[in-house]
PDB file of C-alpha atoms in Angstrom:
ATOM      1  CA  MET A   1      13.818 -51.246  32.218  1.00  0.00           C
ATOM      2  CA  PRO A   2      12.601 -48.665  34.868  1.00  0.00           C
ATOM      3  CA  ASP A   3       8.994 -47.542  34.777  1.00  0.00           C
ATOM      4  CA  PRO A   4       8.372 -43.913  33.852  1.00  0.00           C
ATOM      5  CA  THR A   5       5.680 -41.407  35.080  1.00  0.00           C
ATOM      6  CA  SER A   6       3.113 -38.000  34.535  1.00  0.00           C
ATOM      7  CA  GLY A   7       1.670 -34.748  32.955  1.00  0.00           C
ATOM      8  CA  THR A   8       1.480 -32.710  29.698  1.00  0.00           C
ATOM      9  CA  PRO A   9       3.962 -30.494  27.955  1.00  0.00           C
ATOM     10  CA  TYR A  10       2.609 -28.996  26.818  1.00  0.00           C
ATOM     11  CA  PRO A  11      -2.740  -8.311   6.331  1.00  0.00           C
ATOM     12  CA  GLY A  12      -8.079  31.109 -22.803  1.00  0.00           C
ATOM     13  CA  VAL A  13     -11.651  31.782 -22.629  1.00  0.00           C
ATOM     14  CA  PRO A  14     -11.933  35.614 -22.191  1.00  0.00           C
ATOM     15  CA  SER A  15     -13.902  36.727 -19.255  1.00  0.00           C
ATOM     16  CA  SER A  16     -15.721  39.664 -21.041  1.00  0.00           C
ATOM     17  CA  PRO A  17     -17.929  39.209 -24.073  1.00  0.00           C
ATOM     18  CA  PRO A  18     -16.375  39.849 -27.477  1.00  0.00           C
ATOM     19  CA  PHE A  19     -18.583  43.033 -27.873  1.00  0.00           C
ATOM     20  CA  PRO A  20     -18.106  45.820 -25.309  1.00  0.00           C
ATOM     21  CA  THR A  21     -21.343  46.507 -23.563  1.00  0.00           C
ATOM     22  CA  ASN A  22     -20.535  50.091 -22.393  1.00  0.00           C
ATOM     23  CA  PRO A  23     -22.993  52.318 -24.350  1.00  0.00           C
ATOM     24  CA  ALA A  24     -21.008  55.401 -23.737  1.00  0.00           C
ATOM     25  CA  SER A  25     -21.547  57.983 -26.465  1.00  0.00           C
ATOM     26  CA  PRO A  26     -18.614  60.195 -27.730  1.00  0.00           C
ATOM     27  CA  SER A  27     -18.329  63.399 -25.997  1.00  0.00           C
ATOM     28  CA  GLY A  28     -16.146  66.283 -26.988  1.00  0.00           C
ATOM     29  CA  GLY A  29     -13.379  64.998 -29.231  1.00  0.00           C
ATOM     30  CA  GLY A  30     -13.504  62.269 -31.866  1.00  0.00           C
ATOM     31  CA  ALA A  31     -15.482  59.058 -31.090  1.00  0.00           C
ATOM     32  CA  SER A  32     -13.695  55.921 -30.277  1.00  0.00           C
ATOM     33  CA  TYR A  33     -13.960  53.011 -32.692  1.00  0.00           C
ATOM     34  CA  GLY A  34     -16.033  49.925 -31.972  1.00  0.00           C
ATOM     35  CA  PRO A  35     -19.130  48.027 -33.084  1.00  0.00           C
ATOM     36  CA  PHE A  36     -21.445  50.256 -31.032  1.00  0.00           C
ATOM     37  CA  HIS A  37     -19.472  53.622 -31.317  1.00  0.00           C
ATOM     38  CA  GLY A  38     -19.345  56.103 -34.140  1.00  0.00           C
ATOM     39  CA  ASP A  39     -17.030  55.091 -36.969  1.00  0.00           C
ATOM     40  CA  PRO A  40     -14.639  57.918 -37.902  1.00  0.00           C
ATOM     41  CA  TYR A  41     -14.866  56.734 -41.559  1.00  0.00           C
ATOM     42  CA  GLN A  42     -18.636  56.889 -41.698  1.00  0.00           C
ATOM     43  CA  ARG A  43     -20.918  59.944 -41.996  1.00  0.00           C
ATOM     44  CA  PRO A  44     -22.115  61.309 -38.651  1.00  0.00           C
ATOM     45  CA  ALA A  45     -25.740  60.431 -37.833  1.00  0.00           C
ATOM     46  CA  GLU A  46     -28.325  61.876 -35.510  1.00  0.00           C
ATOM     47  CA  SER A  47     -27.869  60.895 -31.933  1.00  0.00           C
ATOM     48  CA  ASN A  48     -30.399  58.593 -30.323  1.00  0.00           C
ATOM     49  CA  PRO A  49     -31.173  58.145 -26.691  1.00  0.00           C
ATOM     50  CA  TYR A  50     -29.215  54.833 -26.414  1.00  0.00           C
ATOM     51  CA  GLY A  51     -25.870  56.452 -27.098  1.00  0.00           C
ATOM     52  CA  PHE A  52     -24.889  54.730 -30.416  1.00  0.00           C
ATOM     53  CA  ASP A  53     -25.384  55.878 -33.950  1.00  0.00           C
ATOM     54  CA  ALA A  54     -27.643  54.201 -36.420  1.00  0.00           C
ATOM     55  CA  PRO A  55     -25.925  53.805 -39.737  1.00  0.00           C
ATOM     56  CA  PRO A  56     -27.786  55.041 -42.993  1.00  0.00           C
ATOM     57  CA  GLY A  57     -28.228  51.625 -44.548  1.00  0.00           C
ATOM     58  CA  ARG A  58     -27.818  47.974 -43.623  1.00  0.00           C
ATOM     59  CA  ARG A  59     -24.765  47.391 -41.864  1.00  0.00           C
ATOM     60  CA  ILE A  60     -22.870  44.139 -41.845  1.00  0.00           C
ATOM     61  CA  GLU A  61     -21.585  43.521 -38.364  1.00  0.00           C
ATOM     62  CA  PRO A  62     -18.015  42.124 -38.191  1.00  0.00           C
ATOM     63  CA  THR A  63     -17.944  38.478 -37.127  1.00  0.00           C
ATOM     64  CA  PRO A  64     -15.641  37.908 -34.158  1.00  0.00           C
ATOM     65  CA  PRO A  65     -12.832  35.451 -34.737  1.00  0.00           C
ATOM     66  CA  PRO A  66     -13.668  31.979 -33.450  1.00  0.00           C
ATOM     67  CA  ASN A  67     -12.401  31.010 -30.046  1.00  0.00           C
ATOM     68  CA  ARG A  68     -10.159  28.035 -30.679  1.00  0.00           C
ATOM     69  CA  GLY A  69      -9.666  27.328 -27.075  1.00  0.00           C
ATOM     70  CA  ARG A  70     -13.387  26.862 -26.356  1.00  0.00           C
ATOM     71  CA  PHE A  71     -13.746  24.632 -29.464  1.00  0.00           C
ATOM     72  CA  LEU A  72     -10.932  22.334 -28.368  1.00  0.00           C
ATOM     73  CA  LEU A  73     -12.313  22.249 -24.839  1.00  0.00           C
ATOM     74  CA  GLY A  74     -15.760  21.270 -26.213  1.00  0.00           C
ATOM     75  CA  LEU A  75     -14.257  18.573 -28.364  1.00  0.00           C
ATOM     76  CA  LEU A  76     -12.229  17.085 -25.548  1.00  0.00           C
ATOM     77  CA  ALA A  77     -15.298  17.064 -23.256  1.00  0.00           C
ATOM     78  CA  GLY A  78     -17.343  15.314 -25.918  1.00  0.00           C
ATOM     79  CA  LEU A  79     -14.636  12.616 -26.537  1.00  0.00           C
ATOM     80  CA  ILE A  80     -14.516  11.906 -22.624  1.00  0.00           C
ATOM     81  CA  ALA A  81     -18.295  11.730 -22.438  1.00  0.00           C
ATOM     82  CA  GLY A  82     -18.454   9.298 -25.424  1.00  0.00           C
ATOM     83  CA  LEU A  83     -15.669   7.192 -23.835  1.00  0.00           C
ATOM     84  CA  LEU A  84     -17.536   6.997 -20.570  1.00  0.00           C
ATOM     85  CA  LEU A  85     -20.803   6.214 -22.036  1.00  0.00           C
ATOM     86  CA  PHE A  86     -19.703   3.598 -24.526  1.00  0.00           C
ATOM     87  CA  GLY A  87     -17.121   2.113 -22.173  1.00  0.00           C
ATOM     88  CA  ALA A  88     -19.720   1.655 -19.329  1.00  0.00           C
ATOM     89  CA  GLY A  89     -22.262   0.296 -21.963  1.00  0.00           C
ATOM     90  CA  GLY A  90     -19.715  -2.138 -23.284  1.00  0.00           C
ATOM     91  CA  PHE A  91     -18.878  -3.270 -19.762  1.00  0.00           C
ATOM     92  CA  PHE A  92     -22.454  -3.969 -18.758  1.00  0.00           C
ATOM     93  CA  ALA A  93     -23.271  -5.552 -22.195  1.00  0.00           C
ATOM     94  CA  GLY A  94     -20.299  -7.846 -21.808  1.00  0.00           C
ATOM     95  CA  ARG A  95     -21.315  -8.750 -18.286  1.00  0.00           C
ATOM     96  CA  ALA A  96     -24.854  -9.507 -19.604  1.00  0.00           C
ATOM     97  CA  THR A  97     -23.739 -11.593 -22.537  1.00  0.00           C
ATOM     98  CA  ALA A  98     -20.715 -13.401 -21.031  1.00  0.00           C
ATOM     99  CA  PRO A  99     -21.248 -17.072 -20.065  1.00  0.00           C
ATOM    100  CA  GLU A 100     -21.527 -17.699 -16.497  1.00  0.00           C
ATOM    101  CA  GLN A 101     -18.478 -19.300 -14.887  1.00  0.00           C
ATOM    102  CA  ALA A 102     -18.959 -22.714 -13.384  1.00  0.00           C
ATOM    103  CA  ALA A 103     -18.770 -22.755  -9.595  1.00  0.00           C
ATOM    104  CA  PRO A 104     -15.566 -24.469  -8.442  1.00  0.00           C
ATOM    105  CA  THR A 105     -16.061 -28.122  -7.527  1.00  0.00           C
ATOM    106  CA  PRO A 106     -15.039 -28.759  -3.888  1.00  0.00           C
ATOM    107  CA  GLU A 107     -12.261 -31.275  -3.562  1.00  0.00           C
ATOM    108  CA  ALA A 108     -13.161 -34.495  -1.857  1.00  0.00           C
ATOM    109  CA  ALA A 109     -11.865 -34.501   1.711  1.00  0.00           C
ATOM    110  CA  PRO A 110      -8.849 -36.843   2.105  1.00  0.00           C
ATOM    111  CA  THR A 111      -9.467 -40.098   4.054  1.00  0.00           C
ATOM    112  CA  SER A 112      -8.051 -39.574   7.569  1.00  0.00           C
ATOM    113  CA  LEU A 113      -6.025 -42.805   7.355  1.00  0.00           C
ATOM    114  CA  GLY A 114      -4.186 -44.480   4.435  1.00  0.00           C
ATOM    115  CA  VAL A 115      -4.573 -48.084   3.666  1.00  0.00           C
ATOM    116  CA  PHE A 116      -1.304 -48.916   5.546  1.00  0.00           C
ATOM    117  CA  GLU A 117      -2.405 -47.099   8.679  1.00  0.00           C
ATOM    118  CA  GLN A 118      -5.807 -48.685   8.569  1.00  0.00           C
ATOM    119  CA  SER A 119      -4.125 -52.088   8.408  1.00  0.00           C
ATOM    120  CA  GLN A 120      -1.872 -51.373  11.165  1.00  0.00           C
ATOM    121  CA  ALA A 121      -4.827 -50.240  13.401  1.00  0.00           C
ATOM    122  CA  SER A 122      -6.559 -53.533  12.714  1.00  0.00           C
ATOM    123  CA  LEU A 123      -3.506 -55.555  13.434  1.00  0.00           C
ATOM    124  CA  ASN A 124      -2.723 -53.774  16.666  1.00  0.00           C
ATOM    125  CA  ALA A 125      -6.229 -53.515  18.235  1.00  0.00           C
ATOM    126  CA  PRO A 126      -6.476 -57.105  19.524  1.00  0.00           C
ATOM    127  CA  ASP A 127      -3.384 -56.497  21.711  1.00  0.00           C
ATOM    128  CA  PHE A 128      -5.395 -53.899  23.656  1.00  0.00           C
ATOM    129  CA  ALA A 129      -8.824 -55.484  23.480  1.00  0.00           C
ATOM    130  CA  GLY A 130     -10.398 -56.289  26.777  1.00  0.00           C
ATOM    131  CA  THR A 131      -8.063 -54.050  28.749  1.00  0.00           C
ATOM    132  CA  GLY A 132      -8.362 -50.544  30.301  1.00  0.00           C
ATOM    133  CA  LEU A 133      -5.890 -49.407  27.646  1.00  0.00           C
ATOM    134  CA  VAL A 134      -8.260 -48.892  24.674  1.00  0.00           C
ATOM    135  CA  THR A 135      -8.733 -45.204  25.140  1.00  0.00           C
ATOM    136  CA  LEU A 136      -5.162 -44.440  25.904  1.00  0.00           C
ATOM    137  CA  SER A 137      -3.835 -46.219  22.925  1.00  0.00           C
ATOM    138  CA  GLU A 138      -6.523 -45.182  20.463  1.00  0.00           C
ATOM    139  CA  GLY A 139      -4.601 -42.455  18.584  1.00  0.00           C
ATOM    140  CA  TRP A 140      -1.484 -44.660  18.447  1.00  0.00           C
ATOM    141  CA  LEU A 141      -2.762 -47.777  16.867  1.00  0.00           C
ATOM    142  CA  PRO A 142      -2.336 -46.764  13.147  1.00  0.00           C
ATOM    143  CA  TYR A 143       1.381 -46.035  13.674  1.00  0.00           C
ATOM    144  CA  LEU A 144       2.542 -48.825  16.108  1.00  0.00           C
ATOM    145  CA  SER A 145       4.349 -52.029  14.903  1.00  0.00           C
ATOM    146  CA  THR A 146       5.542 -55.244  16.367  1.00  0.00           C
ATOM    147  CA  CYS A 147       3.290 -55.009  19.323  1.00  0.00           C
ATOM    148  CA  GLY A 148       3.465 -57.758  22.029  1.00  0.00           C
ATOM    149  CA  ARG A 149       1.183 -58.254  25.077  1.00  0.00           C
ATOM    150  CA  SER A 150       2.135 -59.764  28.396  1.00  0.00           C
ATOM    151  CA  GLY A 151       0.980 -63.269  28.788  1.00  0.00           C
ATOM    152  CA  THR A 152       1.451 -64.100  25.142  1.00  0.00           C
ATOM    153  CA  PRO A 153       4.478 -65.842  23.524  1.00  0.00           C
ATOM    154  CA  GLY A 154       7.307 -63.400  23.081  1.00  0.00           C
ATOM    155  CA  GLY A 155       5.328 -60.651  24.993  1.00  0.00           C
ATOM    156  CA  PRO A 156       6.853 -58.440  27.692  1.00  0.00           C
ATOM    157  CA  LYS A 157       7.037 -59.452  31.318  1.00  0.00           C
ATOM    158  CA  LEU A 158       4.881 -57.732  33.999  1.00  0.00           C
ATOM    159  CA  SER A 159       6.582 -55.665  36.741  1.00  0.00           C
ATOM    160  CA  PRO A 160       5.132 -55.735  40.259  1.00  0.00           C
ATOM    161  CA  GLY A 161       1.767 -54.034  40.428  1.00  0.00           C
ATOM    162  CA  GLU A 162       1.048 -54.366  36.780  1.00  0.00           C
ATOM    163  CA  LYS A 163      -2.022 -56.093  35.297  1.00  0.00           C
ATOM    164  CA  VAL A 164      -1.279 -55.844  31.529  1.00  0.00           C
ATOM    165  CA  ARG A 165       1.638 -54.552  29.571  1.00  0.00           C
ATOM    166  CA  VAL A 166       1.708 -53.990  25.774  1.00  0.00           C
ATOM    167  CA  ARG A 167       5.096 -53.107  24.178  1.00  0.00           C
ATOM    168  CA  CYS A 168       5.306 -51.871  20.599  1.00  0.00           C
ATOM    169  CA  THR A 169       7.909 -50.057  18.344  1.00  0.00           C
ATOM    170  CA  LEU A 170       7.368 -46.468  16.896  1.00  0.00           C
ATOM    171  CA  ASP A 171       9.896 -44.796  14.650  1.00  0.00           C
ATOM    172  CA  GLY A 172      12.999 -46.136  16.462  1.00  0.00           C
ATOM    173  CA  MET A 173      11.338 -45.773  19.866  1.00  0.00           C
ATOM    174  CA  SER A 174       9.588 -48.172  22.258  1.00  0.00           C
ATOM    175  CA  ALA A 175       5.954 -47.314  23.025  1.00  0.00           C
ATOM    176  CA  ILE A 176       4.717 -49.010  26.195  1.00  0.00           C
ATOM    177  CA  PHE A 177       1.146 -49.030  27.622  1.00  0.00           C
ATOM    178  CA  VAL A 178       0.456 -50.464  31.102  1.00  0.00           C
ATOM    179  CA  GLU A 179      -2.622 -51.197  33.189  1.00  0.00           C
ATOM    180  CA  TYR A 180      -1.892 -51.340  36.816  1.00  0.00           C
ATOM    181  CA  ASP A 181      -3.616 -53.300  39.460  1.00  0.00           C
ATOM    182  CA  SER A 182      -4.841 -50.026  41.049  1.00  0.00           C
ATOM    183  CA  VAL A 183      -4.370 -46.165  40.784  1.00  0.00           C
ATOM    184  CA  ALA A 184      -2.081 -46.430  43.788  1.00  0.00           C
ATOM    185  CA  GLU A 185       0.191 -48.836  42.062  1.00  0.00           C
ATOM    186  CA  ARG A 186       0.199 -46.586  38.951  1.00  0.00           C
ATOM    187  CA  ASP A 187       1.045 -43.556  41.235  1.00  0.00           C
ATOM    188  CA  LYS A 188       3.998 -45.496  42.597  1.00  0.00           C
ATOM    189  CA  ALA A 189       5.428 -45.973  39.180  1.00  0.00           C
ATOM    190  CA  ARG A 190       4.969 -42.230  38.440  1.00  0.00           C
ATOM    191  CA  VAL A 191       6.876 -41.306  41.553  1.00  0.00           C
ATOM    192  CA  LYS A 192       9.790 -43.332  40.330  1.00  0.00           C
ATOM    193  CA  ALA A 193       9.743 -41.564  36.983  1.00  0.00           C
ATOM    194  CA  MET A 194       9.587 -38.130  38.873  1.00  0.00           C
ATOM    195  CA  GLY A 195      12.788 -39.102  40.580  1.00  0.00           C
ATOM    196  CA  GLN A 196      14.460 -39.768  37.321  1.00  0.00           C
ATOM    197  CA  ALA A 197      13.203 -36.434  35.978  1.00  0.00           C
ATOM    198  CA  VAL A 198      15.713 -34.831  38.388  1.00  0.00           C
ATOM    199  CA  ASP A 199      18.580 -36.848  36.782  1.00  0.00           C
ATOM    200  CA  ALA A 200      17.331 -35.876  33.321  1.00  0.00           C
ATOM    201  CA  ARG A 201      18.382 -32.245  33.986  1.00  0.00           C
ATOM    202  CA  THR A 202      21.913 -33.423  33.774  1.00  0.00           C
ATOM    203  CA  LEU A 203      21.664 -36.400  31.516  1.00  0.00           C
ATOM    204  CA  THR A 204      19.315 -34.833  28.883  1.00  0.00           C
ATOM    205  CA  PRO A 205      19.567 -31.017  28.817  1.00  0.00           C
ATOM    206  CA  GLY A 206      16.361 -29.279  27.835  1.00  0.00           C
ATOM    207  CA  VAL A 207      14.088 -31.654  29.695  1.00  0.00           C
ATOM    208  CA  GLY A 208      10.735 -30.059  30.369  1.00  0.00           C
ATOM    209  CA  PRO A 209       8.888 -29.622  33.725  1.00  0.00           C
ATOM    210  CA  ALA A 210       6.243 -32.085  34.811  1.00  0.00           C
ATOM    211  CA  THR A 211       2.789 -30.987  34.121  1.00  0.00           C
ATOM    212  CA  GLU A 212      -0.826 -32.056  34.552  1.00  0.00           C
ATOM    213  CA  GLY A 213      -3.662 -31.531  32.007  1.00  0.00           C
ATOM    214  CA  PRO A 214      -5.511 -32.910  29.015  1.00  0.00           C
ATOM    215  CA  THR A 215      -3.579 -34.536  26.186  1.00  0.00           C
ATOM    216  CA  PRO A 216      -3.712 -32.750  22.805  1.00  0.00           C
ATOM    217  CA  SER A 217      -6.495 -34.994  21.533  1.00  0.00           C
ATOM    218  CA  GLY A 218      -8.494 -34.433  24.677  1.00  0.00           C
ATOM    219  CA  ARG A 219      -9.044 -38.148  25.020  1.00  0.00           C
ATOM    220  CA  THR A 220      -7.436 -38.276  28.407  1.00  0.00           C
ATOM    221  CA  THR A 221      -6.374 -36.021  31.220  1.00  0.00           C
ATOM    222  CA  GLY A 222      -3.529 -36.714  33.542  1.00  0.00           C
ATOM    223  CA  ASN A 223       0.156 -36.188  34.355  1.00  0.00           C
ATOM    224  CA  TYR A 224       3.042 -35.713  31.989  1.00  0.00           C
ATOM    225  CA  VAL A 225       6.673 -36.309  32.975  1.00  0.00           C
ATOM    226  CA  GLU A 226       9.942 -36.320  30.981  1.00  0.00           C
ATOM    227  CA  TYR A 227      12.789 -38.336  32.615  1.00  0.00           C
ATOM    228  CA  ALA A 228      16.017 -40.058  31.860  1.00  0.00           C
ATOM    229  CA  TYR A 229      18.261 -42.790  33.323  1.00  0.00           C
ATOM    230  CA  ARG A 230      21.406 -44.706  32.558  1.00  0.00           C
ATOM    231  CA  LEU A 231      21.236 -48.216  31.151  1.00  0.00           C
ATOM    232  CA  THR A 232      23.993 -50.783  30.744  1.00  0.00           C
ATOM    233  CA  GLU A 233      23.593 -53.480  28.163  1.00  0.00           C
ATOM    234  CA  GLY A 234      26.325 -55.881  27.021  1.00  0.00           C
ATOM    235  CA  GLY A 235      28.994 -53.844  28.671  1.00  0.00           C
ATOM    236  CA  THR A 236      27.864 -50.544  27.130  1.00  0.00           C
ATOM    237  CA  THR A 237      26.182 -47.889  29.177  1.00  0.00           C
ATOM    238  CA  ARG A 238      23.941 -45.417  27.458  1.00  0.00           C
ATOM    239  CA  THR A 239      21.342 -42.712  28.371  1.00  0.00           C
ATOM    240  CA  VAL A 240      17.737 -43.569  27.875  1.00  0.00           C
ATOM    241  CA  SER A 241      15.109 -40.716  27.709  1.00  0.00           C
ATOM    242  CA  GLY A 242      11.513 -41.336  28.654  1.00  0.00           C
ATOM    243  CA  LEU A 243       8.249 -39.598  28.338  1.00  0.00           C
ATOM    244  CA  TRP A 244       5.349 -40.618  30.699  1.00  0.00           C
ATOM    245  CA  TRP A 245       1.625 -39.674  30.477  1.00  0.00           C
ATOM    246  CA  ASP A 246      -1.391 -41.172  32.324  1.00  0.00           C
ATOM    247  CA  ASP A 247      -5.151 -41.013  32.698  1.00  0.00           C
ATOM    248  CA  SER A 248      -6.089 -39.704  36.164  1.00  0.00           C
ATOM    249  CA  ALA A 249      -9.457 -41.475  35.855  1.00  0.00           C
ATOM    250  CA  LYS A 250      -8.061 -44.974  35.393  1.00  0.00           C
ATOM    251  CA  PRO A 251      -5.107 -47.052  36.616  1.00  0.00           C
ATOM    252  CA  VAL A 252      -3.348 -46.752  33.231  1.00  0.00           C
ATOM    253  CA  ALA A 253      -0.214 -45.005  31.825  1.00  0.00           C
ATOM    254  CA  GLY A 254       1.836 -44.932  28.678  1.00  0.00           C
ATOM    255  CA  PHE A 255       5.461 -44.134  28.173  1.00  0.00           C
ATOM    256  CA  LEU A 256       7.925 -43.646  25.198  1.00  0.00           C
ATOM    257  CA  LEU A 257      11.554 -44.712  25.591  1.00  0.00           C
ATOM    258  CA  ALA A 258      14.440 -43.982  23.212  1.00  0.00           C
ATOM    259  CA  TYR A 259      18.302 -43.806  23.483  1.00  0.00           C
ATOM    260  CA  TRP A 260      19.101 -40.181  23.929  1.00  0.00           C
ATOM    261  CA  LYS A 261      21.900 -39.997  21.467  1.00  0.00           C
ATOM    262  CA  GLU A 262      21.399 -42.696  18.920  1.00  0.00           C
ATOM    263  CA  GLY A 263      17.590 -42.429  18.913  1.00  0.00           C
ATOM    264  CA  LEU A 264      16.813 -38.751  19.403  1.00  0.00           C
ATOM    265  CA  GLY A 265      20.124 -36.951  18.420  1.00  0.00           C
ATOM    266  CA  GLU A 266      20.295 -35.545  21.947  1.00  0.00           C
ATOM    267  CA  LYS A 267      17.081 -33.465  21.440  1.00  0.00           C
ATOM    268  CA  TRP A 268      13.690 -33.772  23.166  1.00  0.00           C
ATOM    269  CA  GLU A 269      11.709 -32.367  20.154  1.00  0.00           C
ATOM    270  CA  PRO A 270      11.353 -35.632  18.191  1.00  0.00           C
ATOM    271  CA  MET A 271       9.803 -37.549  21.074  1.00  0.00           C
ATOM    272  CA  ARG A 272       7.526 -34.577  22.020  1.00  0.00           C
ATOM    273  CA  ASP A 273       6.415 -34.375  18.321  1.00  0.00           C
ATOM    274  CA  LEU A 274       5.219 -37.890  18.318  1.00  0.00           C
ATOM    275  CA  TRP A 275       3.402 -37.623  21.552  1.00  0.00           C
ATOM    276  CA  SER A 276       1.623 -34.366  20.473  1.00  0.00           C
ATOM    277  CA  ARG A 277       0.351 -36.051  17.358  1.00  0.00           C
ATOM    278  CA  TYR A 278      -1.023 -39.283  18.806  1.00  0.00           C
ATOM    279  CA  ALA A 279      -1.643 -38.888  22.566  1.00  0.00           C
TER     280      ALA A 279
END
């Protein structure tokens, strides 16, 4: 199977008083009627300098009719003031006597890995131990299965220029990690993948451009390449899609391989999703 190569895809009160205040005295004809004017039904009295007549005996002044509008207005104002006073007092009294609410207990942070993932990481780690692939493979270990290392029974065979190859399966895909003899050998393999990236424009529509930069985890920085090729097995030819990324500082690279139709449903998103989670 060909080697792949490179980058990163990467909210009414009257206005006048009830008693007239005009002290005008009658002049000429008959006097007008009013509390402070001569009463036509009473005996005339001597004038005084203030312009109104003093009655001969004690006089009972008429009481003006009560102003109902003013009474109702005062009653309404008293009710509102009472509601405000007792309402506010009740609110603060309730606040003072209410029991304090217990502070919410923070939920315990979930463990980063479940029991199964921890077990897988322990099982897979030995296949990468003692190689330059430890950092590159770190985020993948809990999710890989059936890993095999070159030089062990049933392990993958090395291609020219390779020092160590570890092949695993991941959700219907192959995940391969390779340590090369040198950076130059690693770059040769990436150039081959870059050539297959041109074919991928026709074989696998939607292929992304090659890029260079850090992986989502920031553990490594290097090249990212999406590519594709045709593979014939047992008389059947199918399209294989690949995703390559490497670490510019070391002679290492990783790549994902899957059948374009049967494995990915003719979409790049599933493969990119896995890479963005674990790389």
